[in-house]
Short mmCIF file of C-alpha atoms and ligand atoms in Angstrom, two decimals:
data_model
loop_
_atom_site.label_atom_id
_atom_site.label_comp_id
_atom_site.label_asym_id
_atom_site.label_seq_id
_atom_site.Cartn_x
_atom_site.Cartn_y
_atom_site.Cartn_z
CA MET A 1 -57.16 19.82 128.19
CA PRO A 2 -60.54 20.86 129.70
CA SER A 3 -63.27 22.07 127.30
CA MET A 4 -63.99 25.79 126.95
CA ASP A 5 -67.28 25.29 128.79
CA GLN A 6 -65.44 23.76 131.74
CA VAL A 7 -62.92 26.62 131.74
CA THR A 8 -65.75 29.19 131.59
CA ASP A 9 -67.59 27.43 134.37
CA LEU A 10 -64.48 27.47 136.53
CA LEU A 11 -63.77 31.13 135.78
CA THR A 12 -67.27 32.26 136.74
CA ARG A 13 -66.60 30.94 140.24
CA LEU A 14 -63.42 32.94 140.69
CA ASN A 15 -63.01 36.49 141.88
CA PRO A 16 -63.41 38.81 138.82
CA ARG A 17 -60.20 40.69 139.69
CA LEU A 18 -58.26 37.46 139.69
CA VAL A 19 -59.84 36.46 136.38
CA ALA A 20 -58.86 39.80 134.87
CA ARG A 21 -55.26 39.11 135.90
CA LEU A 22 -55.44 35.53 134.63
CA GLU A 23 -56.99 36.53 131.33
CA LYS A 24 -53.76 37.88 129.84
CA HIS A 25 -52.06 34.56 130.52
CA LEU A 26 -54.98 32.40 129.43
CA ARG A 27 -55.10 34.12 126.08
CA LYS A 28 -51.49 33.23 125.45
CA ILE A 29 -52.37 29.52 125.50
CA PRO A 30 -52.59 28.63 121.77
CA ALA A 31 -55.68 26.38 122.13
CA VAL A 32 -57.57 29.06 124.08
CA ARG A 33 -56.54 31.77 121.62
CA ALA A 34 -57.54 29.64 118.62
CA LYS A 35 -60.92 28.85 120.15
CA ILE A 36 -61.61 32.52 120.95
CA GLU A 37 -60.61 33.62 117.44
CA GLN A 38 -62.75 30.92 115.86
CA ASP A 39 -65.82 31.80 117.95
CA THR A 40 -65.39 35.54 117.36
CA GLY A 41 -64.99 34.97 113.61
CA ASP A 42 -68.13 32.80 113.45
CA LEU A 43 -70.14 35.36 115.37
CA MET A 44 -68.97 38.21 113.16
CA GLN A 45 -69.94 36.31 110.01
CA THR A 46 -73.47 35.92 111.30
CA LEU A 47 -73.66 39.55 112.37
CA GLU A 48 -72.16 40.80 109.11
CA LYS A 49 -75.08 39.37 107.14
CA GLU A 50 -77.54 41.26 109.34
CA LEU A 51 -75.55 44.49 109.40
CA LYS A 52 -74.96 44.69 105.65
CA PRO A 53 -78.35 43.89 104.09
CA TYR A 54 -77.72 45.94 100.92
CA ARG A 55 -74.57 44.16 99.81
CA ASP A 56 -76.27 41.96 97.28
CA GLU A 57 -78.48 44.69 95.88
CA LEU A 58 -76.30 47.76 95.58
CA PRO A 59 -72.76 48.46 94.36
CA ARG A 60 -70.14 48.71 97.12
CA LEU A 61 -68.22 51.93 96.53
CA GLN A 62 -64.51 51.66 97.31
CA HIS A 63 -63.41 54.70 95.28
CA LEU A 64 -64.91 58.03 94.44
CA PRO A 65 -67.00 57.68 91.28
CA ALA A 66 -64.91 58.95 88.33
CA GLU A 67 -67.71 61.34 87.40
CA GLY A 68 -70.21 62.76 89.85
CA GLN A 69 -73.56 61.00 89.85
CA GLN A 70 -76.78 62.84 89.03
CA PRO A 71 -78.27 64.36 92.21
CA GLU A 72 -81.76 63.12 91.33
CA ASN A 73 -80.50 59.54 90.99
CA VAL A 74 -78.61 59.77 94.27
CA LEU A 75 -81.66 61.17 96.01
CA GLU A 76 -83.88 58.48 94.55
CA SER A 77 -81.72 55.60 95.78
CA MET A 78 -81.19 57.21 99.20
CA THR A 79 -84.94 57.77 99.54
CA ALA A 80 -85.57 54.11 98.75
CA LEU A 81 -83.26 52.98 101.55
CA GLN A 82 -84.72 55.43 104.04
CA ASN A 83 -88.24 54.30 103.21
CA ARG A 84 -87.27 50.74 104.01
CA GLU A 85 -85.79 51.78 107.36
CA THR A 86 -88.56 54.12 108.50
CA ASP A 87 -91.51 51.83 109.20
CA SER A 88 -90.16 50.19 112.35
CA TRP A 89 -89.50 53.42 114.26
CA ARG A 90 -92.40 55.40 112.78
CA ASP A 91 -94.90 52.75 113.83
CA GLY A 92 -93.54 52.64 117.38
CA PHE A 93 -91.67 49.33 117.36
CA VAL A 94 -88.36 50.76 118.59
CA SER A 95 -87.28 51.50 122.17
CA GLY A 96 -86.03 55.11 122.53
CA ALA A 97 -84.11 56.21 119.39
CA VAL A 98 -86.77 58.50 117.86
CA TYR A 99 -88.43 60.59 120.53
CA HIS A 100 -90.95 62.59 118.50
CA GLY A 101 -91.10 61.50 114.86
CA ASP A 102 -94.35 63.13 113.69
CA THR A 103 -94.07 63.98 110.00
CA THR A 104 -95.11 67.62 110.39
CA HIS A 105 -92.56 68.15 113.17
CA ILE A 106 -89.79 66.49 111.13
CA ASP A 107 -90.67 68.51 108.02
CA PHE A 108 -90.55 71.71 110.04
CA LEU A 109 -87.14 70.88 111.56
CA ASN A 110 -85.84 69.95 108.11
CA GLN A 111 -86.96 73.33 106.76
CA VAL A 112 -85.15 75.11 109.59
CA TYR A 113 -82.06 72.94 108.99
CA ALA A 114 -82.08 73.70 105.25
CA LEU A 115 -82.29 77.42 105.98
CA HIS A 116 -79.16 77.26 108.16
CA SER A 117 -77.16 74.46 106.55
CA GLN A 118 -74.11 76.67 105.89
CA THR A 119 -73.87 78.19 109.36
CA ASN A 120 -71.09 77.52 111.85
CA PRO A 121 -71.12 78.99 115.35
CA LEU A 122 -67.30 79.02 115.32
CA HIS A 123 -67.78 82.17 113.26
CA ALA A 124 -70.06 84.05 115.64
CA ASP A 125 -69.31 87.27 113.77
CA VAL A 126 -70.72 85.85 110.53
CA TRP A 127 -73.75 84.14 112.10
CA PRO A 128 -74.75 86.01 115.29
CA SER A 129 -78.22 84.48 114.93
CA ILE A 130 -76.80 81.08 115.85
CA SER A 131 -75.16 82.36 119.03
CA LYS A 132 -78.47 84.00 119.95
CA TYR A 133 -80.22 80.63 119.49
CA GLU A 134 -77.60 78.75 121.49
CA ALA A 135 -77.65 81.25 124.36
CA GLU A 136 -81.44 81.02 124.50
CA ILE A 137 -81.46 77.20 124.38
CA VAL A 138 -79.14 77.19 127.40
CA ALA A 139 -81.18 79.85 129.23
CA MET A 140 -84.52 78.12 128.60
CA THR A 141 -83.12 74.75 129.72
CA ALA A 142 -81.58 76.29 132.84
CA ALA A 143 -84.87 77.95 133.80
CA MET A 144 -86.73 74.63 133.30
CA LEU A 145 -84.24 72.83 135.58
CA GLY A 146 -84.58 75.04 138.63
CA GLY A 147 -82.12 77.70 137.50
CA GLU A 148 -84.21 80.67 138.51
CA ALA A 149 -85.37 79.16 141.78
CA SER A 150 -81.74 78.36 142.71
CA GLY A 151 -80.83 82.03 143.06
CA ASP A 152 -77.49 81.31 141.36
CA ASP A 153 -76.28 82.21 137.90
CA ILE A 154 -76.90 78.88 136.13
CA CYS A 155 -75.12 78.90 132.79
CA GLY A 156 -73.86 76.38 130.27
CA THR A 157 -73.12 75.50 126.66
CA LEU A 158 -74.48 73.40 123.85
CA SER A 159 -72.85 70.12 122.90
CA SER A 160 -73.40 67.43 120.28
CA GLY A 161 -75.19 64.93 122.56
CA GLY A 162 -75.39 63.36 125.98
CA THR A 163 -71.99 61.74 125.79
CA GLU A 164 -70.27 65.00 124.95
CA SER A 165 -72.14 66.88 127.70
CA ILE A 166 -71.05 64.29 130.26
CA MET A 167 -67.46 64.23 129.03
CA LEU A 168 -67.27 68.02 129.06
CA ALA A 169 -68.52 68.08 132.65
CA MET A 170 -65.99 65.48 133.80
CA LYS A 171 -63.14 67.33 132.08
CA THR A 172 -64.37 70.52 133.76
CA TYR A 173 -64.25 68.94 137.24
CA ARG A 174 -60.82 67.44 136.54
CA ASP A 175 -59.40 70.83 135.54
CA GLN A 176 -61.11 72.61 138.42
CA ALA A 177 -59.73 70.11 140.94
CA ARG A 178 -56.24 70.40 139.47
CA ALA A 179 -56.30 74.21 139.59
CA GLU A 180 -58.08 74.74 142.90
CA ARG A 181 -57.13 71.67 144.95
CA GLY A 182 -53.91 70.51 143.32
CA ILE A 183 -55.37 67.06 142.59
CA ARG A 184 -53.18 65.22 140.10
CA ARG A 185 -54.76 61.75 140.31
CA PRO A 186 -58.46 62.52 140.24
CA GLU A 187 -61.29 60.10 141.01
CA MET A 188 -64.99 60.21 140.21
CA VAL A 189 -67.68 58.32 142.12
CA VAL A 190 -70.38 56.99 139.83
CA PRO A 191 -73.27 54.51 140.34
CA VAL A 192 -72.93 51.26 138.34
CA THR A 193 -76.12 52.18 136.48
CA ALA A 194 -74.84 55.59 135.28
CA HIS A 195 -74.27 55.83 131.54
CA ALA A 196 -71.19 54.37 129.85
CA ALA A 197 -70.22 57.92 128.86
CA PHE A 198 -68.74 58.25 132.38
CA ASP A 199 -66.42 55.31 131.64
CA LYS A 200 -65.50 57.02 128.41
CA ALA A 201 -64.70 60.27 130.24
CA ALA A 202 -62.62 58.35 132.78
CA GLN A 203 -60.64 56.61 130.01
CA TYR A 204 -60.15 59.72 127.88
CA PHE A 205 -59.22 62.10 130.69
CA GLY A 206 -57.24 59.83 133.00
CA ILE A 207 -59.74 59.94 135.87
CA LYS A 208 -60.10 56.90 138.12
CA LEU A 209 -63.68 55.63 137.96
CA VAL A 210 -65.00 54.40 141.29
CA ARG A 211 -68.28 52.57 140.72
CA ILE A 212 -70.78 52.30 143.58
CA PRO A 213 -73.63 49.75 143.79
CA VAL A 214 -77.37 50.38 143.63
CA ASP A 215 -80.07 49.09 146.02
CA GLN A 216 -82.86 46.59 145.19
CA ASN A 217 -84.76 49.48 143.63
CA CYS A 218 -81.87 50.19 141.25
CA ARG A 219 -81.11 53.52 142.99
CA ALA A 220 -77.57 54.51 143.97
CA ASP A 221 -76.47 53.43 147.44
CA VAL A 222 -75.78 56.68 149.31
CA ARG A 223 -73.77 54.99 152.09
CA ALA A 224 -71.53 53.38 149.49
CA ALA A 225 -71.09 56.81 147.91
CA ALA A 226 -70.04 58.29 151.26
CA LYS A 227 -67.47 55.53 151.73
CA ALA A 228 -66.11 55.83 148.19
CA ILE A 229 -65.29 59.55 148.44
CA THR A 230 -61.60 60.22 149.11
CA ARG A 231 -59.33 63.25 149.15
CA ARG A 232 -58.93 62.75 145.40
CA THR A 233 -62.62 62.68 144.52
CA ILE A 234 -63.58 65.49 142.18
CA VAL A 235 -67.24 64.71 141.53
CA LEU A 236 -70.14 62.48 142.56
CA VAL A 237 -72.69 61.51 139.91
CA GLY A 238 -76.38 60.58 139.93
CA SER A 239 -78.84 59.83 137.11
CA ALA A 240 -82.29 61.34 136.61
CA PRO A 241 -83.19 58.77 135.47
CA SER A 242 -80.67 56.06 134.60
CA PHE A 243 -80.59 54.60 131.10
CA PRO A 244 -80.95 50.92 132.12
CA HIS A 245 -83.81 50.95 134.62
CA GLY A 246 -85.24 54.45 134.38
CA MET A 247 -84.85 55.05 138.12
CA VAL A 248 -83.93 58.45 139.57
CA ASP A 249 -81.06 58.17 142.05
CA PRO A 250 -81.44 59.75 145.52
CA ILE A 251 -80.05 63.02 144.18
CA ALA A 252 -81.12 65.09 147.23
CA GLU A 253 -79.06 62.94 149.63
CA MET A 254 -76.19 62.48 147.21
CA SER A 255 -75.85 66.17 146.35
CA GLU A 256 -76.06 67.04 150.05
CA LEU A 257 -73.23 64.58 150.68
CA ALA A 258 -71.19 66.17 147.87
CA LEU A 259 -71.78 69.62 149.30
CA ARG A 260 -70.65 68.49 152.77
CA ARG A 261 -67.51 66.90 151.36
CA GLY A 262 -66.66 69.90 149.18
CA ILE A 263 -66.89 68.16 145.81
CA GLY A 264 -68.98 68.68 142.68
CA PHE A 265 -72.24 66.85 142.00
CA HIS A 266 -73.38 66.08 138.46
CA THR A 267 -76.99 65.13 137.69
CA ASP A 268 -77.17 63.19 134.45
CA ALA A 269 -80.60 64.26 133.22
CA CYS A 270 -79.79 63.47 129.58
CA LEU A 271 -82.84 61.23 129.48
CA GLY A 272 -85.07 62.98 131.99
CA GLY A 273 -84.23 66.67 131.71
CA PHE A 274 -87.15 67.43 129.40
CA VAL A 275 -89.60 64.99 131.04
CA LEU A 276 -89.20 65.18 134.82
CA PRO A 277 -90.05 68.89 135.24
CA TRP A 278 -93.35 68.33 133.41
CA ALA A 279 -94.02 65.04 135.18
CA GLU A 280 -93.67 66.96 138.47
CA ASP A 281 -96.08 69.60 137.15
CA LEU A 282 -98.56 66.84 136.32
CA GLY A 283 -98.39 65.50 139.87
CA TYR A 284 -96.28 62.38 139.30
CA PRO A 285 -93.92 61.46 142.15
CA VAL A 286 -90.66 63.02 140.94
CA PRO A 287 -87.73 63.06 143.36
CA ALA A 288 -85.77 66.34 143.50
CA PHE A 289 -82.91 66.30 140.99
CA ASP A 290 -82.22 69.81 139.66
CA PHE A 291 -80.57 73.12 140.64
CA ARG A 292 -83.12 73.70 143.41
CA LEU A 293 -80.84 71.35 145.34
CA PRO A 294 -77.89 73.49 146.45
CA GLY A 295 -75.37 70.65 146.07
CA VAL A 296 -76.09 70.06 142.37
CA THR A 297 -73.30 71.82 140.49
CA SER A 298 -73.92 70.59 136.94
CA ILE A 299 -76.66 68.94 134.87
CA SER A 300 -76.63 67.37 131.42
CA ALA A 301 -79.97 67.44 129.57
CA ASP A 302 -80.45 66.21 126.02
CA THR A 303 -82.41 68.38 123.65
CA HIS A 304 -82.08 65.66 121.00
CA LYS A 305 -84.09 63.22 123.11
CA TYR A 306 -87.24 64.49 124.85
CA GLY A 307 -86.42 68.09 123.81
CA TYR A 308 -87.67 66.85 120.40
CA ALA A 309 -84.81 68.47 118.45
CA ALA A 310 -83.02 66.69 115.59
CA LYS A 311 -80.14 64.40 116.57
CA GLY A 312 -76.93 66.20 117.49
CA THR A 313 -77.60 68.60 120.38
CA SER A 314 -77.53 68.52 124.19
CA VAL A 315 -77.11 71.08 126.95
CA ILE A 316 -74.52 71.06 129.74
CA LEU A 317 -75.32 73.42 132.61
CA TYR A 318 -73.16 74.65 135.51
CA ARG A 319 -73.79 76.43 138.78
CA GLY A 320 -71.93 79.62 137.92
CA PRO A 321 -69.66 80.91 135.15
CA GLU A 322 -66.45 80.21 137.16
CA LEU A 323 -67.04 76.48 136.85
CA ARG A 324 -68.01 76.71 133.18
CA ARG A 325 -64.70 78.41 132.42
CA TYR A 326 -62.86 75.14 133.12
CA GLN A 327 -64.69 73.66 130.14
CA TYR A 328 -63.51 76.32 127.67
CA PHE A 329 -60.52 75.90 125.39
CA THR A 330 -58.25 78.76 124.29
CA VAL A 331 -54.95 79.01 122.42
CA THR A 332 -53.25 82.36 122.16
CA ASP A 333 -49.98 81.64 120.29
CA TRP A 334 -51.13 79.69 117.25
CA PRO A 335 -50.11 81.15 113.86
CA GLY A 336 -53.71 80.49 112.77
CA GLY A 337 -54.78 83.31 115.07
CA LEU A 338 -56.45 83.53 118.46
CA TYR A 339 -58.43 80.33 118.84
CA PHE A 340 -61.12 79.35 121.29
CA SER A 341 -64.00 76.92 121.43
CA PRO A 342 -66.45 76.16 124.24
CA SER A 343 -66.75 72.38 123.60
CA PHE A 344 -64.79 69.55 121.93
CA ALA A 345 -65.55 70.32 118.30
CA GLY A 346 -64.10 73.21 116.35
CA SER A 347 -66.53 73.87 113.54
CA ARG A 348 -70.07 72.93 114.49
CA PRO A 349 -73.37 72.56 112.62
CA GLY A 350 -75.23 75.79 113.41
CA ALA A 351 -78.22 74.32 111.59
CA LEU A 352 -78.67 71.79 114.40
CA SER A 353 -78.65 74.56 116.99
CA ALA A 354 -81.19 76.52 114.96
CA ALA A 355 -83.41 73.44 114.60
CA CYS A 356 -83.09 72.76 118.34
CA TRP A 357 -84.18 76.32 119.18
CA ALA A 358 -87.06 76.03 116.74
CA ALA A 359 -88.16 72.71 118.28
CA MET A 360 -88.13 74.25 121.77
CA VAL A 361 -90.01 77.43 120.92
CA THR A 362 -92.65 75.66 118.84
CA THR A 363 -93.22 72.99 121.51
CA GLY A 364 -93.34 75.42 124.43
CA GLN A 365 -94.18 74.55 128.02
CA ALA A 366 -97.69 73.38 127.10
CA GLY A 367 -96.32 71.09 124.39
CA TYR A 368 -93.74 69.46 126.70
CA ARG A 369 -96.33 69.02 129.43
CA GLU A 370 -98.79 67.35 127.03
CA ALA A 371 -96.11 65.14 125.49
CA THR A 372 -95.06 64.04 128.97
CA ARG A 373 -98.67 63.33 129.92
CA HIS A 374 -99.08 61.04 126.88
CA ILE A 375 -95.78 59.27 127.51
CA LEU A 376 -96.48 58.63 131.19
CA GLU A 377 -100.04 57.42 130.53
CA THR A 378 -98.74 55.05 127.86
CA ALA A 379 -96.03 53.83 130.22
CA ASP A 380 -98.66 53.21 132.93
CA THR A 381 -100.63 50.90 130.59
CA ILE A 382 -97.48 49.06 129.56
CA LYS A 383 -96.31 48.62 133.18
CA ALA A 384 -99.73 47.25 134.14
CA GLY A 385 -99.54 44.83 131.19
CA ILE A 386 -96.09 43.59 132.22
CA ARG A 387 -97.13 43.21 135.87
CA ALA A 388 -100.05 41.04 134.75
CA ILE A 389 -97.64 38.49 133.22
CA PRO A 390 -96.68 36.19 136.12
CA GLU A 391 -93.31 35.18 134.62
CA LEU A 392 -92.08 38.80 134.39
CA PHE A 393 -91.16 41.46 136.91
CA ILE A 394 -90.31 45.16 136.54
CA LEU A 395 -87.02 46.38 137.99
CA GLY A 396 -87.57 49.19 140.48
CA ASP A 397 -90.55 51.47 140.13
CA PRO A 398 -89.81 53.50 137.00
CA LEU A 399 -91.84 56.23 135.34
CA TRP A 400 -91.35 55.60 131.61
CA VAL A 401 -88.13 53.66 130.96
CA ILE A 402 -89.35 50.19 131.83
CA ALA A 403 -86.87 47.37 132.44
CA PHE A 404 -88.26 43.88 132.98
CA GLY A 405 -86.75 40.51 133.74
CA SER A 406 -87.82 36.97 134.54
CA ARG A 407 -86.92 34.58 137.34
CA GLN A 408 -88.22 31.53 135.47
CA MET A 409 -87.25 32.16 131.85
CA ASP A 410 -84.34 33.37 129.75
CA ILE A 411 -85.30 37.01 129.25
CA TYR A 412 -83.12 37.25 126.14
CA ARG A 413 -85.21 34.52 124.49
CA ILE A 414 -88.29 36.60 125.25
CA MET A 415 -86.51 39.55 123.64
CA ASP A 416 -85.78 37.37 120.57
CA ALA A 417 -89.46 36.42 120.38
CA MET A 418 -90.31 40.15 120.49
CA THR A 419 -87.75 40.81 117.74
CA ARG A 420 -89.52 38.24 115.58
CA ARG A 421 -92.70 40.27 116.16
CA GLY A 422 -90.95 43.39 114.85
CA TRP A 423 -89.87 44.98 118.16
CA SER A 424 -86.44 46.50 118.71
CA LEU A 425 -85.87 46.46 122.48
CA ASN A 426 -82.69 47.02 124.49
CA GLY A 427 -81.01 43.98 126.04
CA LEU A 428 -79.34 44.85 129.36
CA HIS A 429 -77.25 42.88 131.80
CA ARG A 430 -76.17 42.74 135.45
CA PRO A 431 -78.93 41.81 136.08
CA SER A 432 -80.19 40.29 132.82
CA CYS A 433 -83.24 42.24 131.65
CA VAL A 434 -84.75 44.07 128.70
CA HIS A 435 -86.09 47.59 128.54
CA LEU A 436 -88.54 49.69 126.60
CA CYS A 437 -87.90 53.43 126.67
CA VAL A 438 -91.33 54.91 125.93
CA THR A 439 -91.38 57.84 123.51
CA LEU A 440 -94.09 59.76 121.66
CA ARG A 441 -93.96 56.99 119.03
CA HIS A 442 -95.52 54.61 121.53
CA THR A 443 -98.34 56.99 122.37
CA GLN A 444 -99.95 56.43 118.96
CA PRO A 445 -103.28 54.58 119.02
CA GLY A 446 -102.93 50.84 119.45
CA VAL A 447 -99.18 50.71 120.10
CA ARG A 448 -99.31 50.11 123.87
CA GLU A 449 -101.94 47.38 123.45
CA ARG A 450 -99.88 45.74 120.69
CA PHE A 451 -96.78 45.78 122.91
CA VAL A 452 -98.59 44.03 125.76
CA GLU A 453 -100.24 41.46 123.47
CA ASP A 454 -96.95 40.70 121.73
CA LEU A 455 -95.20 40.37 125.06
CA GLN A 456 -97.82 37.92 126.33
CA ALA A 457 -97.42 35.91 123.11
CA ALA A 458 -93.61 36.05 123.34
CA VAL A 459 -93.65 34.71 126.91
CA GLU A 460 -96.05 31.96 125.85
CA GLU A 461 -93.77 31.02 122.93
CA VAL A 462 -90.72 30.72 125.20
CA ARG A 463 -92.73 28.82 127.80
CA ARG A 464 -93.59 26.24 125.11
CA ALA A 465 -90.08 26.01 123.63
CA PRO A 466 -87.54 27.29 126.17
CA GLU A 467 -84.54 25.75 124.40
CA ALA A 468 -85.38 26.74 120.79
CA GLU A 469 -82.30 27.30 118.60
CA GLY A 470 -81.18 30.57 117.00
CA GLY A 471 -81.63 34.26 117.78
CA MET A 472 -79.38 36.55 119.76
CA ALA A 473 -80.17 35.05 123.20
CA PRO A 474 -77.01 32.92 123.37
CA VAL A 475 -74.87 35.91 122.39
CA TYR A 476 -76.46 38.16 125.03
CA GLY A 477 -76.21 35.38 127.57
CA MET A 478 -72.54 34.82 126.79
CA ALA A 479 -71.73 38.56 126.77
CA ALA A 480 -73.48 38.98 130.12
CA THR A 481 -71.76 36.12 131.90
CA LEU A 482 -68.40 35.43 130.22
CA PRO A 483 -65.79 36.17 132.86
CA LEU A 484 -63.14 37.07 130.27
CA ARG A 485 -64.18 40.68 129.78
CA GLY A 486 -61.21 41.33 127.49
CA VAL A 487 -62.67 38.76 125.10
CA VAL A 488 -66.04 40.52 125.19
CA SER A 489 -64.31 43.85 124.58
CA ASN A 490 -62.50 42.38 121.55
CA ILE A 491 -65.79 41.08 120.18
CA LEU A 492 -67.20 44.62 120.38
CA LYS A 493 -64.13 45.97 118.58
CA ALA A 494 -64.57 43.33 115.87
CA TYR A 495 -68.19 44.44 115.58
CA MET A 496 -67.07 48.04 114.98
CA ASP A 497 -64.62 46.78 112.34
CA VAL A 498 -67.59 45.16 110.59
CA LEU A 499 -69.51 48.45 110.62
CA TYR A 500 -66.72 50.05 108.60
CA LYS A 501 -66.59 47.29 106.01
CA THR A 502 -68.16 48.33 102.72
C1 PLP B 1 -79.04 58.67 131.09
C2 PLP B 1 -78.26 58.86 129.83
N1 PLP B 1 -77.11 59.56 129.85
C3 PLP B 1 -76.37 59.74 128.76
C4 PLP B 1 -76.75 59.23 127.54
C5 PLP B 1 -75.86 59.42 126.34
O1 PLP B 1 -76.50 60.19 125.36
P1 PLP B 1 -76.03 60.20 123.84
O2 PLP B 1 -76.35 58.87 123.27
O3 PLP B 1 -76.82 61.33 123.28
O4 PLP B 1 -74.58 60.47 123.79
C6 PLP B 1 -77.94 58.50 127.46
C7 PLP B 1 -78.36 57.90 126.20
O5 PLP B 1 -79.35 57.21 126.10
C8 PLP B 1 -78.71 58.31 128.63
O6 PLP B 1 -79.85 57.59 128.62
#
């Protein structure tokens, strides 16, 4: 019997499609199954210790307490935990995650939330203020993204986040294509770098996902897109910018192609929707991506990222109310009454919509422009710092989401060395790299310099001890290269099981 390493080595040389077919059979071999279960179990034990740091300090509740606890005691213990978890993001050690984070801004949003905590836009008759806020959030976002200049009636809805906005859009195109073109087996054409939410939409809604490659600059390959479109294609997708490498796809060419072929084009501006318009204003080189391009038929833009709202809101926009109608849900024969909802949820937290509106109107155009200026200046310093380290290179030519890799060193070991210095960066693969998504947290004095100094020290540390034991590097390396993707998927499911352990 060959060792697992030999089997892995052999599998990496085979065609991935063949491996996927072989995997089912391989996993039936008892020795292979036992080895996989053993390795997954060992990994989960290590991760469980990191994921459940309070186990030894606090009771693990498995039942409702017989009597309710005192609110002041509950608040005290919850405050203690939050205090322990705040430093890393507040001080700018975390990639993305918290996009604003100033105490006065947070306190203000919390006040607005508290004022509206009982509201639910499902009952628009009870809380018309919330539907006013939601309509205005959509209108303001549409105007910012070329809505007025487009000459069309750009409309949309609120959702709970980028993933929901993307999924709503894909469902909308599926239903439109079914109704207007009779397409029963729909396909969507999506760059490999587009967010995983497109995979989720494909899985949930039975749409075939056709992934297209990107060029050396990490931008979608337009010729590949043209080839991938078939009679069943319902939508072509581009990112502005993409999550992994922060590059804006060639949206002008792609949306033009979509227009010519009579299909929808979705710009995923979840990350860039509230940055790119202001970056353009400031004179940065921003490729066209919004409704000023006639082929763009929908855009997702996250208010809960660079819109500086609290977590839990995003905007999905459409070129025209006819398209938006395919997103809506109605039921007319339910004994519970006439039912309708614009997005996936039924009841929704109106307080989040109110806080989102409040964040937008207090920030204003000047506030977004200034925030963008700070972010892009910070990113410029960080990019220069990375470029000055000979062992590292930056993928593409990004504005503020900066992915870097190394040809000489294991980039995941460099990430581990950064983790030991307090940084929480994102490990990416295909190709192996790490990114920092710059937010307002990183614009604080000293943060950019500290990042560059720590990165220099981390590279030096790995140069001196390239094979040092421990850390997450072997796990990332394995997850990136293991040909048995079903095994990797099962590891991720085991991880989610751990999250729900008390
Ligand atoms: C480009 C892009 N699209 C979609 C999403 C998904 O957003 P969310 O995590 O809010 O669902 C993200 C998240 O980072 C993103 O960067």
